[in-house]
């Protein structure tokens, strides 16, 4: 029996400590991805996006184990978050203004043909996800990033993000690039808000002289 790969244990990009901002070089990774807009707590679009990603992810996992002899733990859900005014994350927390992309990482040995076959297989089921056609396979190259571990509810992230954006990044001669990235190490359906563990990541680059 092949050993099951757990990327949370093998990839440095999935490591972070509470109360510490750390620079990390994130390798180029591939994801199942789906876009949306609005408050994730109330948006039907958000729930449908999650419901579309996971069947494809698990179909790929089982195909990898069966056909390639390579089993793995489906990585945690991730999200890219954008807004025209970043204060809507750190000050106002106006979730109605947020654009997002939900992600589930897939191993580099999963090729596009297997991805397409998985989508087709999920699409043939009686419980075909409403947003299945919106799922895509994409590569994300974030490079140098700053990240930390937040423990607590999502609404309590604001002070940590404010410190990251307005203190750590400029104090270290850096500027923000790319998109605010969150990695959800806890299942929000099973873990109390005050105990949820979320990696907060921000791609950065040196300030030009």
PDB file of C-alpha atoms in Angstrom:
ATOM      1  CA  UNK A   1       0.000   0.000   0.000  1.00  0.00           C
ATOM      2  CA  UNK A   2       1.387   3.400  -0.993  1.00  0.00           C
ATOM      3  CA  UNK A   3       2.008   6.044   1.668  1.00  0.00           C
ATOM      4  CA  UNK A   4      -0.549   8.843   1.788  1.00  0.00           C
ATOM      5  CA  UNK A   5       0.958  12.287   1.166  1.00  0.00           C
ATOM      6  CA  UNK A   6      -0.190  15.074   3.475  1.00  0.00           C
ATOM      7  CA  UNK A   7       0.866  18.412   1.984  1.00  0.00           C
ATOM      8  CA  UNK A   8       0.188  20.208   5.262  1.00  0.00           C
ATOM      9  CA  UNK A   9       3.177  18.302   6.616  1.00  0.00           C
ATOM     10  CA  UNK A  10       5.438  18.326   3.548  1.00  0.00           C
ATOM     11  CA  UNK A  11       5.004  21.860   2.182  1.00  0.00           C
ATOM     12  CA  UNK A  12       6.601  24.752   4.085  1.00  0.00           C
ATOM     13  CA  UNK A  13       3.922  27.019   2.604  1.00  0.00           C
ATOM     14  CA  UNK A  14       1.382  25.364   4.937  1.00  0.00           C
ATOM     15  CA  UNK A  15       3.351  26.251   8.086  1.00  0.00           C
ATOM     16  CA  UNK A  16       2.768  29.361  10.195  1.00  0.00           C
ATOM     17  CA  UNK A  17       2.933  30.416  13.835  1.00  0.00           C
ATOM     18  CA  UNK A  18       0.554  32.574  15.822  1.00  0.00           C
ATOM     19  CA  UNK A  19       1.975  35.986  16.703  1.00  0.00           C
ATOM     20  CA  UNK A  20       4.830  35.719  14.193  1.00  0.00           C
ATOM     21  CA  UNK A  21       5.094  37.159  10.700  1.00  0.00           C
ATOM     22  CA  UNK A  22       7.339  34.968   8.555  1.00  0.00           C
ATOM     23  CA  UNK A  23       8.723  35.391   5.064  1.00  0.00           C
ATOM     24  CA  UNK A  24       8.225  32.274   2.969  1.00  0.00           C
ATOM     25  CA  UNK A  25       8.919  31.466  -0.672  1.00  0.00           C
ATOM     26  CA  UNK A  26       5.804  29.751  -1.979  1.00  0.00           C
ATOM     27  CA  UNK A  27       6.418  27.440  -4.941  1.00  0.00           C
ATOM     28  CA  UNK A  28       4.267  27.475  -8.048  1.00  0.00           C
ATOM     29  CA  UNK A  29       1.186  25.409  -7.199  1.00  0.00           C
ATOM     30  CA  UNK A  30      -1.897  24.240  -9.068  1.00  0.00           C
ATOM     31  CA  UNK A  31      -5.432  24.572  -7.785  1.00  0.00           C
ATOM     32  CA  UNK A  32      -9.030  23.869  -8.504  1.00  0.00           C
ATOM     33  CA  UNK A  33     -10.457  27.393  -8.506  1.00  0.00           C
ATOM     34  CA  UNK A  34     -13.827  29.117  -8.621  1.00  0.00           C
ATOM     35  CA  UNK A  35     -14.711  32.832  -8.363  1.00  0.00           C
ATOM     36  CA  UNK A  36     -17.456  34.747  -6.612  1.00  0.00           C
ATOM     37  CA  UNK A  37     -18.506  37.978  -4.912  1.00  0.00           C
ATOM     38  CA  UNK A  38     -20.087  39.034  -1.646  1.00  0.00           C
ATOM     39  CA  UNK A  39     -20.395  38.075   2.000  1.00  0.00           C
ATOM     40  CA  UNK A  40     -19.307  34.436   2.441  1.00  0.00           C
ATOM     41  CA  UNK A  41     -21.582  34.089   5.483  1.00  0.00           C
ATOM     42  CA  UNK A  42     -24.767  34.850   3.578  1.00  0.00           C
ATOM     43  CA  UNK A  43     -23.957  34.296  -0.097  1.00  0.00           C
ATOM     44  CA  UNK A  44     -25.606  31.343  -1.843  1.00  0.00           C
ATOM     45  CA  UNK A  45     -22.883  31.752  -4.456  1.00  0.00           C
ATOM     46  CA  UNK A  46     -20.209  30.995  -1.838  1.00  0.00           C
ATOM     47  CA  UNK A  47     -21.935  27.837  -0.598  1.00  0.00           C
ATOM     48  CA  UNK A  48     -22.423  26.633  -4.164  1.00  0.00           C
ATOM     49  CA  UNK A  49     -18.752  27.294  -4.922  1.00  0.00           C
ATOM     50  CA  UNK A  50     -17.643  25.079  -2.022  1.00  0.00           C
ATOM     51  CA  UNK A  51     -20.119  22.411  -3.107  1.00  0.00           C
ATOM     52  CA  UNK A  52     -18.617  22.411  -6.609  1.00  0.00           C
ATOM     53  CA  UNK A  53     -14.955  22.184  -5.581  1.00  0.00           C
ATOM     54  CA  UNK A  54     -14.981  19.227  -3.202  1.00  0.00           C
ATOM     55  CA  UNK A  55     -16.571  16.547  -5.431  1.00  0.00           C
ATOM     56  CA  UNK A  56     -13.950  17.257  -8.108  1.00  0.00           C
ATOM     57  CA  UNK A  57     -11.144  17.235  -5.538  1.00  0.00           C
ATOM     58  CA  UNK A  58     -12.157  13.874  -4.081  1.00  0.00           C
ATOM     59  CA  UNK A  59     -12.764  12.338  -7.493  1.00  0.00           C
ATOM     60  CA  UNK A  60      -9.180  13.321  -8.402  1.00  0.00           C
ATOM     61  CA  UNK A  61      -7.847  11.901  -5.124  1.00  0.00           C
ATOM     62  CA  UNK A  62      -9.528   8.528  -5.635  1.00  0.00           C
ATOM     63  CA  UNK A  63      -8.440   8.374  -9.290  1.00  0.00           C
ATOM     64  CA  UNK A  64      -4.845   9.125  -8.267  1.00  0.00           C
ATOM     65  CA  UNK A  65      -4.885   6.321  -5.707  1.00  0.00           C
ATOM     66  CA  UNK A  66      -6.582   3.839  -8.036  1.00  0.00           C
ATOM     67  CA  UNK A  67      -4.791   4.605 -11.300  1.00  0.00           C
ATOM     68  CA  UNK A  68      -1.400   5.925 -10.172  1.00  0.00           C
ATOM     69  CA  UNK A  69      -0.958   4.302  -6.771  1.00  0.00           C
ATOM     70  CA  UNK A  70      -0.446   7.764  -5.263  1.00  0.00           C
ATOM     71  CA  UNK A  71      -2.794   8.613  -2.423  1.00  0.00           C
ATOM     72  CA  UNK A  72      -2.942  12.005  -0.696  1.00  0.00           C
ATOM     73  CA  UNK A  73      -4.942  14.011   1.798  1.00  0.00           C
ATOM     74  CA  UNK A  74      -7.099  16.628   0.073  1.00  0.00           C
ATOM     75  CA  UNK A  75      -5.494  19.921   1.174  1.00  0.00           C
ATOM     76  CA  UNK A  76      -7.436  22.553   3.121  1.00  0.00           C
ATOM     77  CA  UNK A  77      -9.768  25.030   1.489  1.00  0.00           C
ATOM     78  CA  UNK A  78      -8.092  28.325   0.585  1.00  0.00           C
ATOM     79  CA  UNK A  79      -9.340  31.709  -0.532  1.00  0.00           C
ATOM     80  CA  UNK A  80      -8.023  34.732  -2.395  1.00  0.00           C
ATOM     81  CA  UNK A  81      -9.779  37.922  -1.320  1.00  0.00           C
ATOM     82  CA  UNK A  82      -9.907  41.234  -3.161  1.00  0.00           C
ATOM     83  CA  UNK A  83     -11.590  44.620  -2.781  1.00  0.00           C
ATOM     84  CA  UNK A  84     -11.173  47.999  -4.460  1.00  0.00           C
ATOM     85  CA  UNK A  85     -10.449  49.482  -1.019  1.00  0.00           C
ATOM     86  CA  UNK A  86      -8.329  47.262   1.253  1.00  0.00           C
ATOM     87  CA  UNK A  87      -9.805  49.067   4.283  1.00  0.00           C
ATOM     88  CA  UNK A  88     -12.889  46.935   3.711  1.00  0.00           C
ATOM     89  CA  UNK A  89     -10.762  44.101   5.131  1.00  0.00           C
ATOM     90  CA  UNK A  90      -8.989  45.890   7.970  1.00  0.00           C
ATOM     91  CA  UNK A  91     -11.330  48.694   9.042  1.00  0.00           C
ATOM     92  CA  UNK A  92     -14.909  48.563   7.809  1.00  0.00           C
ATOM     93  CA  UNK A  93     -15.047  44.775   7.193  1.00  0.00           C
ATOM     94  CA  UNK A  94     -17.665  45.435   4.519  1.00  0.00           C
ATOM     95  CA  UNK A  95     -18.024  41.882   3.238  1.00  0.00           C
ATOM     96  CA  UNK A  96     -20.584  42.839   0.600  1.00  0.00           C
ATOM     97  CA  UNK A  97     -17.708  44.494  -1.312  1.00  0.00           C
ATOM     98  CA  UNK A  98     -15.415  41.480  -1.355  1.00  0.00           C
ATOM     99  CA  UNK A  99     -14.490  39.477  -4.438  1.00  0.00           C
ATOM    100  CA  UNK A 100     -13.081  36.016  -3.827  1.00  0.00           C
ATOM    101  CA  UNK A 101     -11.590  32.957  -5.441  1.00  0.00           C
ATOM    102  CA  UNK A 102     -11.880  29.672  -3.571  1.00  0.00           C
ATOM    103  CA  UNK A 103      -9.059  27.171  -4.066  1.00  0.00           C
ATOM    104  CA  UNK A 104      -8.210  23.528  -3.423  1.00  0.00           C
ATOM    105  CA  UNK A 105      -4.626  22.573  -4.213  1.00  0.00           C
ATOM    106  CA  UNK A 106      -4.030  19.517  -6.431  1.00  0.00           C
ATOM    107  CA  UNK A 107      -0.726  17.610  -6.716  1.00  0.00           C
ATOM    108  CA  UNK A 108       1.564  18.337  -9.652  1.00  0.00           C
ATOM    109  CA  UNK A 109       1.180  14.762 -10.896  1.00  0.00           C
ATOM    110  CA  UNK A 110      -2.496  15.356 -11.695  1.00  0.00           C
ATOM    111  CA  UNK A 111      -2.564  16.288 -15.386  1.00  0.00           C
ATOM    112  CA  UNK A 112      -5.248  18.207 -17.236  1.00  0.00           C
ATOM    113  CA  UNK A 113      -6.659  15.024 -18.806  1.00  0.00           C
ATOM    114  CA  UNK A 114      -7.377  13.540 -15.370  1.00  0.00           C
ATOM    115  CA  UNK A 115      -8.846  16.841 -14.238  1.00  0.00           C
ATOM    116  CA  UNK A 116     -11.192  16.898 -17.246  1.00  0.00           C
ATOM    117  CA  UNK A 117     -12.184  13.281 -16.628  1.00  0.00           C
ATOM    118  CA  UNK A 118     -12.959  14.088 -12.973  1.00  0.00           C
ATOM    119  CA  UNK A 119     -15.181  17.032 -13.928  1.00  0.00           C
ATOM    120  CA  UNK A 120     -17.003  14.856 -16.448  1.00  0.00           C
ATOM    121  CA  UNK A 121     -17.504  12.119 -13.841  1.00  0.00           C
ATOM    122  CA  UNK A 122     -18.890  14.566 -11.274  1.00  0.00           C
ATOM    123  CA  UNK A 123     -21.119  16.096 -13.941  1.00  0.00           C
ATOM    124  CA  UNK A 124     -22.686  12.724 -14.675  1.00  0.00           C
ATOM    125  CA  UNK A 125     -23.911  12.228 -11.107  1.00  0.00           C
ATOM    126  CA  UNK A 126     -27.483  12.858 -10.004  1.00  0.00           C
ATOM    127  CA  UNK A 127     -26.228  15.484  -7.537  1.00  0.00           C
ATOM    128  CA  UNK A 128     -24.359  17.504 -10.146  1.00  0.00           C
ATOM    129  CA  UNK A 129     -23.124  20.718  -8.456  1.00  0.00           C
ATOM    130  CA  UNK A 130     -24.882  23.840  -9.677  1.00  0.00           C
ATOM    131  CA  UNK A 131     -21.578  25.676 -10.281  1.00  0.00           C
ATOM    132  CA  UNK A 132     -19.533  22.782 -11.664  1.00  0.00           C
ATOM    133  CA  UNK A 133     -19.028  24.569 -14.993  1.00  0.00           C
ATOM    134  CA  UNK A 134     -17.356  27.460 -13.148  1.00  0.00           C
ATOM    135  CA  UNK A 135     -14.578  25.279 -11.703  1.00  0.00           C
ATOM    136  CA  UNK A 136     -11.222  25.584 -13.454  1.00  0.00           C
ATOM    137  CA  UNK A 137      -7.670  24.302 -13.049  1.00  0.00           C
ATOM    138  CA  UNK A 138      -5.152  27.111 -12.647  1.00  0.00           C
ATOM    139  CA  UNK A 139      -1.557  27.705 -11.574  1.00  0.00           C
ATOM    140  CA  UNK A 140      -0.700  30.252  -8.908  1.00  0.00           C
ATOM    141  CA  UNK A 141       2.834  31.626  -8.609  1.00  0.00           C
ATOM    142  CA  UNK A 142       2.958  33.774  -5.465  1.00  0.00           C
ATOM    143  CA  UNK A 143       6.702  33.679  -4.758  1.00  0.00           C
ATOM    144  CA  UNK A 144       7.866  35.670  -1.718  1.00  0.00           C
ATOM    145  CA  UNK A 145       5.083  36.079   0.853  1.00  0.00           C
ATOM    146  CA  UNK A 146       4.559  37.047   4.472  1.00  0.00           C
ATOM    147  CA  UNK A 147       2.300  34.807   6.492  1.00  0.00           C
ATOM    148  CA  UNK A 148       1.102  34.219  10.025  1.00  0.00           C
ATOM    149  CA  UNK A 149      -1.343  31.988  11.863  1.00  0.00           C
ATOM    150  CA  UNK A 150      -4.554  33.567  13.115  1.00  0.00           C
ATOM    151  CA  UNK A 151      -6.494  31.740  15.824  1.00  0.00           C
ATOM    152  CA  UNK A 152     -10.047  32.978  16.267  1.00  0.00           C
ATOM    153  CA  UNK A 153     -13.034  34.054  14.237  1.00  0.00           C
ATOM    154  CA  UNK A 154     -12.659  35.559  10.799  1.00  0.00           C
ATOM    155  CA  UNK A 155     -14.043  38.856  12.082  1.00  0.00           C
ATOM    156  CA  UNK A 156     -11.117  39.082  14.512  1.00  0.00           C
ATOM    157  CA  UNK A 157      -8.540  39.076  11.694  1.00  0.00           C
ATOM    158  CA  UNK A 158      -8.676  42.849  11.192  1.00  0.00           C
ATOM    159  CA  UNK A 159      -6.049  43.872  13.817  1.00  0.00           C
ATOM    160  CA  UNK A 160      -3.630  41.210  12.567  1.00  0.00           C
ATOM    161  CA  UNK A 161      -4.068  42.333   8.971  1.00  0.00           C
ATOM    162  CA  UNK A 162      -3.658  45.978   9.952  1.00  0.00           C
ATOM    163  CA  UNK A 163      -0.357  45.140  11.662  1.00  0.00           C
ATOM    164  CA  UNK A 164       0.758  43.138   8.640  1.00  0.00           C
ATOM    165  CA  UNK A 165      -0.193  45.798   6.086  1.00  0.00           C
ATOM    166  CA  UNK A 166       0.823  48.941   7.947  1.00  0.00           C
ATOM    167  CA  UNK A 167       3.704  47.818  10.168  1.00  0.00           C
ATOM    168  CA  UNK A 168       5.538  44.619   9.263  1.00  0.00           C
ATOM    169  CA  UNK A 169       5.515  45.033   5.484  1.00  0.00           C
ATOM    170  CA  UNK A 170       6.653  48.697   5.278  1.00  0.00           C
ATOM    171  CA  UNK A 171       9.033  48.306   8.245  1.00  0.00           C
ATOM    172  CA  UNK A 172      10.847  45.566   6.327  1.00  0.00           C
ATOM    173  CA  UNK A 173      11.223  47.512   3.089  1.00  0.00           C
ATOM    174  CA  UNK A 174       8.457  45.593   1.361  1.00  0.00           C
ATOM    175  CA  UNK A 175       5.295  46.406  -0.540  1.00  0.00           C
ATOM    176  CA  UNK A 176       2.175  44.352  -1.108  1.00  0.00           C
ATOM    177  CA  UNK A 177       1.733  42.563  -4.420  1.00  0.00           C
ATOM    178  CA  UNK A 178      -0.738  39.935  -5.485  1.00  0.00           C
ATOM    179  CA  UNK A 179      -3.826  39.103  -3.471  1.00  0.00           C
ATOM    180  CA  UNK A 180      -4.663  38.526   0.201  1.00  0.00           C
ATOM    181  CA  UNK A 181      -4.659  34.743   0.697  1.00  0.00           C
ATOM    182  CA  UNK A 182      -6.233  32.679   3.483  1.00  0.00           C
ATOM    183  CA  UNK A 183      -5.774  28.975   4.211  1.00  0.00           C
ATOM    184  CA  UNK A 184      -8.455  27.400   6.386  1.00  0.00           C
ATOM    185  CA  UNK A 185      -6.827  24.772   8.601  1.00  0.00           C
ATOM    186  CA  UNK A 186     -10.064  24.295  10.580  1.00  0.00           C
ATOM    187  CA  UNK A 187     -13.469  23.113   9.415  1.00  0.00           C
ATOM    188  CA  UNK A 188     -15.807  25.979  10.258  1.00  0.00           C
ATOM    189  CA  UNK A 189     -18.702  23.500  10.502  1.00  0.00           C
ATOM    190  CA  UNK A 190     -17.047  21.597  13.356  1.00  0.00           C
ATOM    191  CA  UNK A 191     -14.802  24.088  15.173  1.00  0.00           C
ATOM    192  CA  UNK A 192     -15.913  26.922  17.441  1.00  0.00           C
ATOM    193  CA  UNK A 193     -15.116  30.361  15.976  1.00  0.00           C
ATOM    194  CA  UNK A 194     -12.671  31.246  18.745  1.00  0.00           C
ATOM    195  CA  UNK A 195     -10.622  28.093  18.003  1.00  0.00           C
ATOM    196  CA  UNK A 196     -10.447  28.306  14.209  1.00  0.00           C
ATOM    197  CA  UNK A 197      -6.941  28.291  12.733  1.00  0.00           C
ATOM    198  CA  UNK A 198      -6.319  30.279   9.553  1.00  0.00           C
ATOM    199  CA  UNK A 199      -3.069  31.057   7.760  1.00  0.00           C
ATOM    200  CA  UNK A 200      -3.060  34.674   6.544  1.00  0.00           C
ATOM    201  CA  UNK A 201      -0.721  35.233   3.589  1.00  0.00           C
ATOM    202  CA  UNK A 202       0.256  38.343   1.622  1.00  0.00           C
ATOM    203  CA  UNK A 203       2.565  38.258  -1.420  1.00  0.00           C
ATOM    204  CA  UNK A 204       5.235  40.962  -1.229  1.00  0.00           C
ATOM    205  CA  UNK A 205       8.153  42.467  -3.128  1.00  0.00           C
ATOM    206  CA  UNK A 206      10.966  44.843  -2.177  1.00  0.00           C
ATOM    207  CA  UNK A 207      10.184  48.534  -2.328  1.00  0.00           C
ATOM    208  CA  UNK A 208      11.910  49.940  -5.386  1.00  0.00           C
ATOM    209  CA  UNK A 209      14.719  52.338  -4.567  1.00  0.00           C
TER     210      UNK A 209
END
